[in-house]
Amino acid sequence: GAVVSQHPSRVICKSGTSVKIECRSLDFQATTMFWYRQFPKKSLMLMATSNEGSKATYEQGVEKDKFLINHASLTLSTLTVTSAHPEDSSFYICSADLQGRETQYFGPGTRLLVL
Amino acid sequence: AQSVTQPDIHITVSEGASLELRCNYSYGATPYLFWYVQSPGQGLQLLLKYFSGDTLVQGIKGFEAEFKRSQSSFNLRKPSVHWSDAAEYFCAVGPGGATNKLIFGTGTLLAVQP
């Protein structure tokens, strides 16, 4: 149980385009999901907290107009990287909070490469 | 300030040897503590967690961790390491509850030699 998926697992795009990453909780409902960014050989940096039916809460220094988050249902949150640039290339990981267990379960990550 | 420290960036152990990965935290309230493992190019898998009660917790894959409040530590242990345990290990602390934002340590990369 507590499986989280991400799609796509890997994406390559041109500079200036937008990319959407999906995060789904497959066997549980998640009112809260989290989006992280991980640089090579680095720890996870929390980007934002995604709340179902309301606006996401962004961490300091994260551009909300750059990284659009939508949490339209209890099993799906999306992260859209708008007008992507090479510096946005990174590994993006989502997690879903399983209520009652107060534990985050992580997706497998999405590798984004912006050319 | 709230923080998690994993003092060892990289550890190499022989297969079959015992393992201890260190984690120290600084947190204002009673923390919820977690250990996650990440294989290359993958997401994080939960190994174990501590919320309250018995300070020695058992996790998956033969791992255990001990919460020591007096030392602000939550070290991860395994009595006999297998080659498949080679991965990066992250310690994390959070408040629990509805807004369970986690603070992660910088990770410890474990290499296992035959």
mmCIF file of C-alpha atoms in Angstrom:
data_model
loop_
_atom_site.group_PDB
_atom_site.id
_atom_site.type_symbol
_atom_site.label_atom_id
_atom_site.label_comp_id
_atom_site.label_asym_id
_atom_site.label_seq_id
_atom_site.Cartn_x
_atom_site.Cartn_y
_atom_site.Cartn_z
ATOM 1 C CA GLY A 1 0.000 0.000 0.000
ATOM 2 C CA ALA A 2 0.809 3.733 -0.098
ATOM 3 C CA VAL A 3 2.091 3.828 -3.653
ATOM 4 C CA VAL A 4 2.838 7.104 -5.395
ATOM 5 C CA SER A 5 3.518 7.376 -9.096
ATOM 6 C CA GLN A 6 4.981 10.141 -11.213
ATOM 7 C CA HIS A 7 4.710 10.746 -14.902
ATOM 8 C CA PRO A 8 6.765 11.148 -16.922
ATOM 9 C CA SER A 9 9.842 9.539 -15.428
ATOM 10 C CA ARG A 10 12.083 11.426 -17.787
ATOM 11 C CA VAL A 11 11.490 14.401 -20.066
ATOM 12 C CA ILE A 12 13.641 16.440 -22.389
ATOM 13 C CA CYS A 13 12.326 19.758 -23.627
ATOM 14 C CA LYS A 14 13.480 22.862 -25.414
ATOM 15 C CA SER A 15 14.183 26.079 -23.603
ATOM 16 C CA GLY A 16 11.090 28.250 -23.419
ATOM 17 C CA THR A 17 8.552 25.447 -23.434
ATOM 18 C CA SER A 18 6.428 24.282 -20.525
ATOM 19 C CA VAL A 19 6.502 20.852 -18.960
ATOM 20 C CA LYS A 20 3.848 19.221 -16.799
ATOM 21 C CA ILE A 21 4.692 16.543 -14.247
ATOM 22 C CA GLU A 22 1.956 14.458 -12.652
ATOM 23 C CA CYS A 23 1.995 12.962 -9.184
ATOM 24 C CA ARG A 24 -0.629 10.398 -8.267
ATOM 25 C CA SER A 25 -1.404 8.527 -5.084
ATOM 26 C CA LEU A 26 -2.543 5.168 -6.408
ATOM 27 C CA ASP A 27 -4.124 3.472 -3.428
ATOM 28 C CA PHE A 28 -4.921 6.260 -0.999
ATOM 29 C CA GLN A 29 -6.269 9.768 -0.934
ATOM 30 C CA ALA A 30 -3.914 12.596 -0.197
ATOM 31 C CA THR A 31 -5.149 16.018 0.788
ATOM 32 C CA THR A 32 -1.542 17.139 0.963
ATOM 33 C CA MET A 33 1.233 16.493 -1.496
ATOM 34 C CA PHE A 34 4.722 17.930 -1.574
ATOM 35 C CA TRP A 35 7.047 18.814 -4.412
ATOM 36 C CA TYR A 36 10.797 18.582 -4.004
ATOM 37 C CA ARG A 37 13.757 19.325 -6.171
ATOM 38 C CA GLN A 38 16.978 17.404 -5.877
ATOM 39 C CA PHE A 39 20.280 18.488 -7.351
ATOM 40 C CA PRO A 40 23.009 15.937 -8.108
ATOM 41 C CA LYS A 41 24.526 14.511 -4.958
ATOM 42 C CA LYS A 42 22.401 16.840 -2.866
ATOM 43 C CA SER A 43 19.544 16.502 -0.465
ATOM 44 C CA LEU A 44 15.919 17.251 -1.212
ATOM 45 C CA MET A 45 14.778 20.836 -1.312
ATOM 46 C CA LEU A 46 11.112 21.379 -0.585
ATOM 47 C CA MET A 47 9.584 23.580 -3.246
ATOM 48 C CA ALA A 48 5.955 23.715 -2.246
ATOM 49 C CA THR A 49 3.124 22.101 -0.365
ATOM 50 C CA SER A 50 0.148 21.222 -2.509
ATOM 51 C CA ASN A 51 -3.261 21.196 -0.845
ATOM 52 C CA GLU A 52 -6.293 19.683 -2.508
ATOM 53 C CA GLY A 53 -8.788 22.339 -3.496
ATOM 54 C CA SER A 54 -6.686 25.301 -2.468
ATOM 55 C CA LYS A 55 -3.610 27.205 -3.506
ATOM 56 C CA ALA A 56 -0.216 25.713 -3.001
ATOM 57 C CA THR A 57 2.133 27.062 -0.387
ATOM 58 C CA TYR A 58 5.552 27.854 -1.800
ATOM 59 C CA GLU A 59 8.823 27.864 0.057
ATOM 60 C CA GLN A 60 10.874 30.997 0.197
ATOM 61 C CA GLY A 61 12.776 31.627 -3.005
ATOM 62 C CA VAL A 62 10.570 29.412 -5.183
ATOM 63 C CA GLU A 63 8.844 31.325 -7.976
ATOM 64 C CA LYS A 64 5.154 30.489 -7.931
ATOM 65 C CA ASP A 65 4.656 31.785 -11.466
ATOM 66 C CA LYS A 66 7.475 29.600 -12.666
ATOM 67 C CA PHE A 67 6.412 26.425 -10.931
ATOM 68 C CA LEU A 68 2.637 26.122 -11.174
ATOM 69 C CA ILE A 69 1.046 23.572 -8.891
ATOM 70 C CA ASN A 70 -2.476 22.261 -9.172
ATOM 71 C CA HIS A 71 -4.043 19.768 -6.786
ATOM 72 C CA ALA A 72 -7.436 19.239 -8.346
ATOM 73 C CA SER A 73 -8.304 15.907 -6.784
ATOM 74 C CA LEU A 74 -7.407 13.817 -3.772
ATOM 75 C CA THR A 75 -5.158 11.607 -5.867
ATOM 76 C CA LEU A 76 -3.515 13.976 -8.320
ATOM 77 C CA SER A 77 -1.190 16.938 -8.091
ATOM 78 C CA THR A 78 0.589 18.471 -11.059
ATOM 79 C CA LEU A 79 3.694 20.613 -11.298
ATOM 80 C CA THR A 80 4.110 22.685 -14.432
ATOM 81 C CA VAL A 81 7.484 24.211 -15.124
ATOM 82 C CA THR A 82 6.674 27.215 -17.286
ATOM 83 C CA SER A 83 9.053 28.712 -19.818
ATOM 84 C CA ALA A 84 11.689 26.206 -18.849
ATOM 85 C CA HIS A 85 15.364 27.136 -18.937
ATOM 86 C CA PRO A 86 18.463 24.948 -18.685
ATOM 87 C CA GLU A 87 18.872 25.891 -15.029
ATOM 88 C CA ASP A 88 15.519 24.232 -14.340
ATOM 89 C CA SER A 89 17.054 20.896 -15.274
ATOM 90 C CA SER A 90 16.836 18.743 -12.198
ATOM 91 C CA PHE A 91 15.264 15.734 -10.526
ATOM 92 C CA TYR A 92 11.778 16.529 -9.287
ATOM 93 C CA ILE A 93 10.205 14.291 -6.657
ATOM 94 C CA CYS A 94 6.720 14.416 -5.230
ATOM 95 C CA SER A 95 5.368 12.898 -2.067
ATOM 96 C CA ALA A 96 1.899 12.326 -0.706
ATOM 97 C CA ASP A 97 0.983 12.547 2.921
ATOM 98 C CA LEU A 98 -0.989 9.578 4.171
ATOM 99 C CA GLN A 99 -3.295 10.913 6.829
ATOM 100 C CA GLY A 100 -3.497 8.857 9.936
ATOM 101 C CA ARG A 101 0.021 7.570 9.388
ATOM 102 C CA GLU A 102 1.460 11.106 9.259
ATOM 103 C CA THR A 103 4.035 9.843 6.831
ATOM 104 C CA GLN A 104 5.096 10.998 3.397
ATOM 105 C CA TYR A 105 5.316 8.442 0.630
ATOM 106 C CA PHE A 106 7.460 9.389 -2.321
ATOM 107 C CA GLY A 107 7.105 8.992 -6.038
ATOM 108 C CA PRO A 108 9.945 7.648 -8.185
ATOM 109 C CA GLY A 109 10.919 11.089 -9.442
ATOM 110 C CA THR A 110 11.023 12.863 -12.799
ATOM 111 C CA ARG A 111 14.279 13.738 -14.492
ATOM 112 C CA LEU A 112 13.891 17.019 -16.422
ATOM 113 C CA LEU A 113 16.467 18.112 -18.949
ATOM 114 C CA VAL A 114 16.017 21.472 -20.626
ATOM 115 C CA LEU A 115 18.091 22.024 -23.731
ATOM 116 C CA ALA B 1 16.915 26.675 13.995
ATOM 117 C CA GLN B 2 15.510 23.351 12.924
ATOM 118 C CA SER B 3 18.014 21.113 11.206
ATOM 119 C CA VAL B 4 19.122 17.572 10.583
ATOM 120 C CA THR B 5 22.778 16.609 10.467
ATOM 121 C CA GLN B 6 24.167 13.480 8.916
ATOM 122 C CA PRO B 7 27.882 13.756 9.710
ATOM 123 C CA ASP B 8 29.007 11.034 7.340
ATOM 124 C CA ILE B 9 28.775 11.955 3.682
ATOM 125 C CA HIS B 10 30.115 8.638 2.466
ATOM 126 C CA ILE B 11 30.591 5.269 4.192
ATOM 127 C CA THR B 12 32.037 2.049 2.857
ATOM 128 C CA VAL B 13 31.449 -1.253 4.619
ATOM 129 C CA SER B 14 32.174 -4.836 3.737
ATOM 130 C CA GLU B 15 29.308 -7.143 2.936
ATOM 131 C CA GLY B 16 28.243 -8.925 6.101
ATOM 132 C CA ALA B 17 29.626 -6.237 8.380
ATOM 133 C CA SER B 18 27.467 -4.197 10.704
ATOM 134 C CA LEU B 19 26.370 -0.676 9.843
ATOM 135 C CA GLU B 20 25.497 2.435 11.763
ATOM 136 C CA LEU B 21 24.485 5.678 10.073
ATOM 137 C CA ARG B 22 24.382 8.731 12.267
ATOM 138 C CA CYS B 23 21.646 11.338 12.434
ATOM 139 C CA ASN B 24 21.410 14.281 14.801
ATOM 140 C CA TYR B 25 18.623 16.801 14.832
ATOM 141 C CA SER B 26 17.778 20.177 16.229
ATOM 142 C CA TYR B 27 14.062 20.639 16.675
ATOM 143 C CA GLY B 28 11.940 22.728 18.999
ATOM 144 C CA ALA B 29 9.107 20.314 19.615
ATOM 145 C CA THR B 30 8.946 16.556 19.950
ATOM 146 C CA PRO B 31 9.900 15.426 16.483
ATOM 147 C CA TYR B 32 8.604 12.777 14.187
ATOM 148 C CA LEU B 33 11.685 11.027 12.820
ATOM 149 C CA PHE B 34 12.168 9.122 9.590
ATOM 150 C CA TRP B 35 14.794 7.252 7.643
ATOM 151 C CA TYR B 36 14.441 6.968 3.870
ATOM 152 C CA VAL B 37 16.606 5.168 1.323
ATOM 153 C CA GLN B 38 17.158 6.271 -2.256
ATOM 154 C CA SER B 39 18.619 4.090 -4.985
ATOM 155 C CA PRO B 40 20.250 5.875 -7.939
ATOM 156 C CA GLY B 41 17.722 7.684 -10.089
ATOM 157 C CA GLN B 42 14.844 6.623 -7.888
ATOM 158 C CA GLY B 43 12.495 8.175 -5.383
ATOM 159 C CA LEU B 44 12.689 7.657 -1.653
ATOM 160 C CA GLN B 45 11.525 4.560 0.143
ATOM 161 C CA LEU B 46 10.535 4.707 3.783
ATOM 162 C CA LEU B 47 12.685 2.438 5.948
ATOM 163 C CA LEU B 48 11.243 3.254 9.350
ATOM 164 C CA LYS B 49 9.788 5.998 11.474
ATOM 165 C CA TYR B 50 9.512 7.014 15.118
ATOM 166 C CA PHE B 51 6.655 8.959 16.603
ATOM 167 C CA SER B 52 6.483 7.837 20.222
ATOM 168 C CA GLY B 53 6.739 4.803 22.484
ATOM 169 C CA ASP B 54 9.542 2.278 22.299
ATOM 170 C CA THR B 55 12.668 4.148 21.320
ATOM 171 C CA LEU B 56 14.033 1.228 19.305
ATOM 172 C CA VAL B 57 12.086 0.893 16.095
ATOM 173 C CA GLN B 58 12.250 -1.836 13.528
ATOM 174 C CA GLY B 59 11.956 -1.182 9.846
ATOM 175 C CA ILE B 60 12.057 -2.956 6.555
ATOM 176 C CA LYS B 61 15.045 -4.795 5.100
ATOM 177 C CA GLY B 62 16.416 -5.615 8.553
ATOM 178 C CA PHE B 63 17.070 -2.011 9.574
ATOM 179 C CA GLU B 64 16.446 -0.565 13.000
ATOM 180 C CA ALA B 65 16.930 2.837 14.571
ATOM 181 C CA GLU B 66 17.151 4.090 18.113
ATOM 182 C CA PHE B 67 15.798 7.421 19.296
ATOM 183 C CA LYS B 68 17.917 9.002 22.002
ATOM 184 C CA ARG B 69 16.323 12.184 23.205
ATOM 185 C CA SER B 70 19.249 13.169 25.435
ATOM 186 C CA GLN B 71 21.593 13.041 22.448
ATOM 187 C CA SER B 72 19.100 14.354 19.876
ATOM 188 C CA SER B 73 19.998 11.388 17.750
ATOM 189 C CA PHE B 74 18.221 8.816 15.631
ATOM 190 C CA ASN B 75 20.912 6.502 14.324
ATOM 191 C CA LEU B 76 20.164 3.792 11.797
ATOM 192 C CA ARG B 77 21.657 0.338 12.224
ATOM 193 C CA LYS B 78 21.815 -2.991 10.471
ATOM 194 C CA PRO B 79 23.658 -6.009 11.885
ATOM 195 C CA SER B 80 24.745 -7.474 8.556
ATOM 196 C CA VAL B 81 24.889 -5.426 5.365
ATOM 197 C CA HIS B 82 24.018 -6.883 1.985
ATOM 198 C CA TRP B 83 25.349 -5.653 -1.337
ATOM 199 C CA SER B 84 21.843 -4.515 -2.257
ATOM 200 C CA ASP B 85 21.903 -2.036 0.629
ATOM 201 C CA ALA B 86 24.246 0.220 -1.337
ATOM 202 C CA ALA B 87 22.265 3.448 -1.737
ATOM 203 C CA GLU B 88 21.847 6.905 -0.284
ATOM 204 C CA TYR B 89 20.204 7.199 3.105
ATOM 205 C CA PHE B 90 18.341 10.251 4.319
ATOM 206 C CA CYS B 91 17.283 11.095 7.826
ATOM 207 C CA ALA B 92 14.323 13.460 8.165
ATOM 208 C CA VAL B 93 12.419 15.197 10.941
ATOM 209 C CA GLY B 94 8.955 16.667 10.919
ATOM 210 C CA PRO B 95 6.201 17.945 13.154
ATOM 211 C CA GLY B 96 3.640 15.323 12.231
ATOM 212 C CA GLY B 97 0.054 16.334 11.779
ATOM 213 C CA ALA B 98 -1.697 17.734 8.754
ATOM 214 C CA THR B 99 1.190 19.899 7.587
ATOM 215 C CA ASN B 100 3.952 17.390 7.947
ATOM 216 C CA LYS B 101 6.756 19.327 6.277
ATOM 217 C CA LEU B 102 9.948 17.355 6.536
ATOM 218 C CA ILE B 103 13.460 18.635 7.020
ATOM 219 C CA PHE B 104 16.012 16.345 5.425
ATOM 220 C CA GLY B 105 19.620 15.718 6.245
ATOM 221 C CA THR B 106 22.192 15.900 3.485
ATOM 222 C CA GLY B 107 22.303 12.141 3.114
ATOM 223 C CA THR B 108 24.880 9.407 3.595
ATOM 224 C CA LEU B 109 26.028 7.447 0.585
ATOM 225 C CA LEU B 110 26.641 3.830 1.481
ATOM 226 C CA ALA B 111 28.984 1.686 -0.575
ATOM 227 C CA VAL B 112 29.235 -2.050 0.064
ATOM 228 C CA GLN B 113 32.355 -3.901 -0.923
ATOM 229 C CA PRO B 114 32.490 -7.653 -1.431
#
